[in-house]
Tab-separated table of C-alpha atoms in Angstrom:
chain	number	residue	atom	x	y	z
A	1	MET	CA	-17.835	13.307	-4.270
A	2	ALA	CA	-15.392	10.417	-3.967
A	3	GLY	CA	-14.227	8.680	-7.120
A	4	LYS	CA	-14.578	4.945	-7.579
A	5	PHE	CA	-12.015	2.653	-9.129
A	6	ASP	CA	-12.728	-0.603	-10.928
A	7	VAL	CA	-10.469	-3.075	-9.134
A	8	ARG	CA	-11.483	-5.858	-11.515
A	9	GLN	CA	-8.898	-4.530	-13.950
A	10	ASN	CA	-5.431	-6.045	-13.778
A	11	LEU	CA	-3.818	-2.629	-13.328
A	12	PHE	CA	-5.218	0.762	-12.531
A	13	ARG	CA	-3.553	4.056	-11.693
A	14	ILE	CA	-4.674	6.351	-8.917
A	15	PRO	CA	-3.907	10.075	-9.226
A	16	ASP	CA	-1.120	11.233	-6.915
A	17	ASN	CA	-2.954	14.330	-5.674
A	18	ILE	CA	-5.472	12.428	-3.515
A	19	SER	CA	-5.595	10.215	-0.449
A	20	VAL	CA	-7.304	6.827	-0.638
A	21	ALA	CA	-8.850	5.032	2.338
A	22	LEU	CA	-9.261	1.276	2.446
A	23	GLY	CA	-11.837	0.226	5.035
A	24	LEU	CA	-12.399	-3.197	6.568
A	25	GLN	CA	-15.667	-3.930	8.344
A	26	TRP	CA	-16.904	-7.240	9.688
A	27	ASP	CA	-19.438	-8.851	11.975
A	28	PHE	CA	-19.110	-12.220	13.652
A	29	ILE	CA	-21.510	-15.108	13.956
A	30	GLY	CA	-21.508	-17.122	17.134
A	31	GLU	CA	-20.441	-16.540	20.706
A	32	GLU	CA	-16.793	-15.587	20.236
A	33	PRO	CA	-15.746	-12.420	18.402
A	34	VAL	CA	-13.479	-12.691	15.375
A	35	ASP	CA	-10.348	-10.548	15.184
A	36	LEU	CA	-9.580	-9.595	11.588
A	37	ASP	CA	-6.573	-7.419	10.827
A	38	ALA	CA	-5.943	-5.145	7.852
A	39	SER	CA	-2.341	-4.590	6.809
A	40	CYS	CA	-0.377	-3.353	3.833
A	41	VAL	CA	3.129	-4.220	2.667
A	42	ALA	CA	5.171	-1.990	0.332
A	43	PHE	CA	7.567	-3.510	-2.214
A	44	ASP	CA	10.158	-2.083	-4.574
A	45	GLU	CA	10.435	-2.929	-8.280
A	46	GLN	CA	12.462	-6.101	-7.570
A	47	GLY	CA	9.871	-7.353	-5.071
A	48	ASN	CA	11.895	-6.539	-1.963
A	49	CYS	CA	9.825	-5.741	1.105
A	50	LEU	CA	10.323	-2.108	2.118
A	51	GLU	CA	7.942	-1.706	5.062
A	52	ALA	CA	4.476	-2.514	6.333
A	53	VAL	CA	1.645	-1.005	8.348
A	54	PHE	CA	-0.523	-3.164	10.587
A	55	PHE	CA	-2.141	-3.213	14.054
A	56	ASN	CA	1.217	-2.920	15.846
A	57	HIS	CA	2.968	-0.521	13.419
A	58	LEU	CA	0.447	2.183	12.575
A	59	GLN	CA	2.411	4.517	10.320
A	60	ALA	CA	4.945	4.179	7.526
A	61	ASP	CA	8.266	5.950	8.089
A	62	THR	CA	7.373	8.782	5.707
A	63	ALA	CA	3.657	8.779	6.701
A	64	TYR	CA	2.345	7.724	3.282
A	65	MET	CA	0.395	4.868	4.891
A	66	GLU	CA	-1.546	5.257	8.146
A	67	HIS	CA	-3.405	2.485	9.973
A	68	SER	CA	-6.332	3.409	12.238
A	69	GLY	CA	-5.449	0.863	14.919
A	70	ASP	CA	-6.589	-2.570	15.993
A	71	ASN	CA	-10.246	-3.505	16.410
A	72	THR	CA	-10.340	-6.986	17.935
A	73	THR	CA	-14.088	-7.651	17.923
A	74	GLY	CA	-15.654	-6.120	14.811
A	75	GLU	CA	-18.075	-4.222	17.052
A	76	ASP	CA	-18.640	-0.629	16.006
A	77	THR	CA	-21.212	1.988	15.160
A	78	GLY	CA	-21.552	1.117	11.492
A	79	GLU	CA	-18.233	2.617	10.353
A	80	ASP	CA	-15.189	0.688	9.177
A	81	ASP	CA	-13.540	-1.360	11.916
A	82	GLU	CA	-10.010	-0.827	10.584
A	83	THR	CA	-8.848	1.650	7.962
A	84	ILE	CA	-5.614	2.220	6.082
A	85	ILE	CA	-5.164	5.633	4.486
A	86	PHE	CA	-2.754	6.035	1.584
A	87	HIS	CA	-1.458	9.560	0.891
A	88	MET	CA	-0.558	9.179	-2.760
A	89	ASN	CA	1.639	12.288	-2.972
A	90	LYS	CA	3.843	11.018	-0.105
A	91	ILE	CA	4.614	7.562	-1.523
A	92	PRO	CA	8.396	7.272	-1.985
A	93	SER	CA	9.618	6.796	-5.552
A	94	ASN	CA	11.120	3.366	-4.773
A	95	VAL	CA	7.684	1.966	-3.764
A	96	CYS	CA	6.269	0.176	-6.808
A	97	TYR	CA	3.725	-2.212	-5.296
A	98	LEU	CA	1.362	-2.133	-2.321
A	99	MET	CA	-0.100	-5.462	-1.203
A	100	VAL	CA	-3.146	-5.235	1.051
A	101	CYS	CA	-3.781	-8.214	3.333
A	102	VAL	CA	-6.595	-9.269	5.630
A	103	THR	CA	-5.654	-11.868	8.234
A	104	SER	CA	-7.523	-13.526	11.072
A	105	TYR	CA	-5.880	-13.516	14.487
A	106	THR	CA	-8.507	-15.762	16.085
């Protein structure tokens, strides 16, 4: 059974012996599909950008973040349209912050 985390807290710690998946799912209203994109940016303690995963860069250098790939329409079979998996035990020690973003290409 998967654990749930209360993201309403200002800070929460996730155990390092698990992987966490962040899923993005959407539907569009109207005639034209909407292209939403999930991404994640890693920062060090000083706030310097270390690397990112997104639709055009699917895996972090040390494979601690993996992006499922780009879904440009939101059409699917009921599963998440885009997913980012975080392998907690592979996160480098200089990564202090992970910022998850959702952007709209259309």
